[in-house]
Coordinates of C-alpha atoms in Angstrom, one line a residue:
M1368 CA 199.0 59.1 111.2
K1369 CA 202.7 59.7 111.7
S1370 CA 203.2 61.4 108.3
S1371 CA 200.1 63.7 109.0
L1372 CA 201.5 64.3 112.5
D1373 CA 204.9 65.3 110.9
K1374 CA 203.2 67.7 108.5
L1375 CA 201.3 69.3 111.4
E1376 CA 204.4 69.6 113.6
R1377 CA 206.3 71.4 110.5
K1378 CA 203.2 73.8 110.3
L1379 CA 203.3 74.5 114.2
G1380 CA 207.1 74.7 114.3
Y1381 CA 207.1 72.3 117.2
T1382 CA 207.8 68.5 117.6
F1383 CA 206.0 66.6 120.1
K1384 CA 207.9 64.2 122.4
D1385 CA 204.6 62.4 123.2
P1386 CA 202.6 62.2 119.9
E1387 CA 199.5 61.0 121.8
L1388 CA 199.1 64.5 123.3
A1389 CA 199.0 66.0 119.7
V1390 CA 196.4 63.4 118.7
L1391 CA 194.3 64.2 121.9
A1392 CA 194.4 68.0 121.1
L1393 CA 193.0 67.3 117.7
T1394 CA 190.2 65.1 118.8
H1395 CA 186.7 66.8 119.1
R1396 CA 184.2 65.6 121.6
S1397 CA 182.0 64.3 118.8
Y1398 CA 184.8 61.7 117.9
G1399 CA 184.7 60.1 121.3
G1400 CA 184.8 60.3 125.1
N1401 CA 188.6 60.9 125.3
N1402 CA 188.7 64.3 123.6
N1403 CA 190.4 67.6 123.8
E1404 CA 188.1 69.6 126.1
R1405 CA 190.5 69.4 129.1
L1406 CA 193.4 70.5 127.1
E1407 CA 191.4 73.3 125.6
F1408 CA 190.6 74.3 129.2
L1409 CA 194.3 74.4 130.1
G1410 CA 195.3 76.1 126.9
D1411 CA 192.8 78.8 127.3
S1412 CA 194.5 79.9 130.5
I1413 CA 198.0 79.6 129.0
V1414 CA 197.2 81.7 125.9
N1415 CA 195.6 84.4 128.1
F1416 CA 198.6 84.5 130.4
L1417 CA 201.2 84.6 127.7
I1418 CA 199.4 87.2 125.7
A1419 CA 199.0 89.3 128.7
E1420 CA 202.6 89.0 129.7
D1421 CA 203.8 90.1 126.1
L1422 CA 201.5 93.0 126.2
Y1423 CA 202.5 94.2 129.6
Q1424 CA 206.2 94.2 128.4
R1425 CA 205.3 95.6 124.9
F1426 CA 203.2 98.6 126.1
P1427 CA 204.9 99.8 129.4
D1428 CA 202.7 102.9 129.6
A1429 CA 199.3 101.2 128.7
R1430 CA 196.6 101.4 131.3
E1431 CA 195.0 98.2 132.5
G1432 CA 191.7 98.9 130.4
Q1433 CA 193.9 99.2 127.1
L1434 CA 195.7 96.0 127.9
S1435 CA 192.5 94.1 128.6
R1436 CA 191.2 95.3 125.2
L1437 CA 194.3 94.2 123.3
R1438 CA 194.4 90.9 125.1
A1439 CA 190.7 90.2 124.1
L1440 CA 191.6 91.2 120.5
M1441 CA 194.4 88.5 120.5
V1442 CA 192.6 85.7 122.2
R1443 CA 189.2 86.1 120.8
G1444 CA 187.7 83.1 118.9
R1445 CA 187.9 84.9 115.4
T1446 CA 191.8 85.5 115.9
L1447 CA 192.5 81.9 117.0
A1448 CA 190.3 80.5 114.3
E1449 CA 192.3 82.6 111.8
L1450 CA 195.6 81.0 113.1
A1451 CA 194.0 77.5 112.9
R1452 CA 193.1 78.2 109.2
E1453 CA 196.6 79.4 108.6
F1454 CA 197.9 76.2 110.0
E1455 CA 195.2 74.2 108.0
L1456 CA 194.2 72.5 111.3
G1457 CA 190.9 71.6 109.9
D1458 CA 192.7 68.9 107.8
F1459 CA 194.1 67.3 111.0
L1460 CA 190.9 67.2 113.1
L1461 CA 189.3 64.0 114.4
L1462 CA 185.6 64.6 114.2
G1463 CA 182.5 62.5 114.6
S1464 CA 180.5 61.7 111.4
G1465 CA 178.0 64.3 112.3
E1466 CA 180.4 67.2 112.7
L1467 CA 182.2 66.1 109.4
K1468 CA 178.9 66.2 107.5
S1469 CA 178.0 69.6 108.9
G1470 CA 181.5 71.0 108.1
G1471 CA 182.8 71.2 111.6
F1472 CA 186.4 71.3 110.3
R1473 CA 185.5 74.8 109.2
R1474 CA 183.6 76.0 112.3
E1475 CA 185.1 79.0 114.0
S1476 CA 184.5 77.7 117.5
I1477 CA 186.0 74.2 116.8
L1478 CA 189.1 75.7 115.2
A1479 CA 189.6 78.2 118.0
D1480 CA 189.3 75.5 120.6
V1481 CA 191.9 73.2 118.9
V1482 CA 194.5 76.1 118.9
E1483 CA 194.0 76.2 122.7
A1484 CA 194.1 72.5 123.0
L1485 CA 197.4 72.4 121.2
L1486 CA 198.9 75.0 123.5
G1487 CA 197.7 72.8 126.5
A1488 CA 199.3 69.8 124.9
I1489 CA 202.7 71.7 124.3
Y1490 CA 202.7 72.8 128.0
L1491 CA 202.2 69.2 129.1
D1492 CA 204.7 67.9 126.7
T1493 CA 207.6 70.3 127.2
G1494 CA 206.5 73.2 129.6
M1495 CA 205.8 76.9 129.7
D1496 CA 208.9 78.1 127.9
A1497 CA 207.9 76.1 124.8
C1498 CA 204.4 77.5 124.8
R1499 CA 205.7 81.0 125.3
E1500 CA 208.1 80.5 122.2
R1501 CA 205.1 79.2 120.1
V1502 CA 202.7 82.1 121.2
Q1503 CA 205.3 84.7 120.3
A1504 CA 205.9 83.0 117.0
W1505 CA 202.3 82.3 116.1
F1506 CA 201.0 85.9 117.2
S1507 CA 204.0 87.8 116.1
T1508 CA 202.6 89.7 113.1
R1509 CA 199.5 90.5 115.0
L1510 CA 201.2 91.7 118.0
I1511 CA 203.6 93.9 116.2
A1512 CA 200.6 95.6 114.4
L1513 CA 198.9 96.5 117.6
S1514 CA 198.7 100.0 119.0
A1515 CA 197.7 100.7 122.7
T1516 CA 195.7 103.7 121.7
D1517 CA 194.2 102.5 118.3
Q1518 CA 190.5 102.8 118.3
N1519 CA 190.1 99.7 116.1
N1520 CA 191.6 97.6 119.0
K1521 CA 188.2 98.1 120.8
D1522 CA 185.4 95.7 120.1
P1523 CA 182.3 96.9 118.2
K1524 CA 180.1 97.1 121.3
T1525 CA 182.6 99.4 123.1
R1526 CA 183.0 101.6 120.0
L1527 CA 179.3 102.0 119.6
Q1528 CA 178.7 102.7 123.3
E1529 CA 181.6 105.3 123.3
Y1530 CA 180.2 107.0 120.2
L1531 CA 176.5 107.3 121.6
Q1532 CA 178.0 108.4 125.0
S1533 CA 180.0 111.2 123.5
R1534 CA 176.9 112.6 121.9
Q1535 CA 174.8 112.1 125.0
Q1536 CA 172.5 109.6 123.1
K1537 CA 170.7 106.6 124.8
L1538 CA 172.8 103.5 124.8
P1539 CA 172.0 100.6 122.4
E1540 CA 169.7 97.7 123.5
Y1541 CA 170.4 94.2 122.5
E1542 CA 167.6 91.7 122.0
L1543 CA 168.1 87.9 121.5
L1544 CA 165.9 87.1 118.6
S1545 CA 166.4 83.3 118.3
I1546 CA 168.8 80.3 119.0
E1547 CA 168.9 77.7 116.3
G1548 CA 170.7 74.3 116.0
K1549 CA 171.7 71.5 118.3
A1550 CA 173.6 72.2 121.6
H1551 CA 177.0 71.8 120.3
A1552 CA 176.5 73.8 117.1
Q1553 CA 174.1 76.6 118.0
T1554 CA 173.5 79.8 116.1
F1555 CA 172.4 83.0 118.0
K1556 CA 170.6 85.9 116.4
V1557 CA 170.6 89.3 118.0
S1558 CA 169.3 92.6 117.2
C1559 CA 170.8 95.9 118.2
H1560 CA 168.3 98.8 118.8
I1561 CA 169.3 102.4 118.7
D1562 CA 166.9 105.3 118.9
G1563 CA 165.9 106.7 115.4
I1564 CA 167.8 103.8 113.6
K1565 CA 166.5 100.7 112.1
A1566 CA 167.5 97.7 114.1
S1567 CA 170.8 96.0 113.0
E1568 CA 171.0 92.1 113.2
G1569 CA 174.0 89.9 113.9
E1570 CA 174.5 86.2 114.2
G1571 CA 177.1 84.0 115.7
S1572 CA 178.1 80.8 117.6
S1573 CA 177.4 82.7 120.9
R1574 CA 175.3 85.5 122.1
R1575 CA 178.4 87.6 122.6
I1576 CA 179.6 87.1 119.0
A1577 CA 176.1 87.9 117.7
E1578 CA 176.0 91.1 119.7
Q1579 CA 179.3 92.2 118.4
Q1580 CA 178.3 91.7 114.8
S1581 CA 175.1 93.6 115.4
A1582 CA 177.0 96.4 117.0
S1583 CA 179.3 96.6 114.0
R1584 CA 176.5 96.6 111.5
A1585 CA 174.9 99.4 113.7
L1586 CA 178.1 101.4 113.4
I1587 CA 177.9 101.1 109.6
A1588 CA 174.2 102.0 109.7
I1589 CA 174.8 105.4 111.5
G1590 CA 177.8 106.1 109.2
V1591 CA 180.6 105.9 111.8
E1592 CA 182.5 103.0 110.0
G1593 CA 182.7 101.8 106.5
K1594 CA 181.0 98.6 105.2
E1595 CA 182.2 95.1 106.3

């Protein structure tokens, strides 16, 4: 495990004083009772705060709503999972046999959770300054690319709603079509209904993600945005 941990630390740019914290952060609940859920809870608050702090300083003229959208873009599951893939965290996860067989090491929600858990572990290991340093390093290119007024910073549901409102059209309605899979690995399917347009469907590991995908496909269907 030590050689594996050394490799992980090089990828993260951080060396743990207490290696057990790193192991705990990598342990999914399917592996056993002593898992990363509490660290994930802690890390979620930490990443939200540190990203908010960075955005507050980076965009001194941005309004609260703009800052909230930018933060949501940075801390959403998709972004965190992208980071996890860049660090190849799936190779280090401790998963139960069921999750291993079902490809849990590739699942977006599990990868996003482990990034948060690692930040929680770093906080307990060294403190907030170390977390701030890692967040700024890990998110650097994404933060630099942000613009407080960029339309693309808004999520698909917001973009769709604003488009329809600007044309005084009825707002979209979202319908939950199905929930499939076991409790720890569910897939939600949702349809987005707009007057005069064929319903667009989306799916994801949560209803919110499925709604965002269906809204994104609705924007494509009405010709506002290009294909995925």
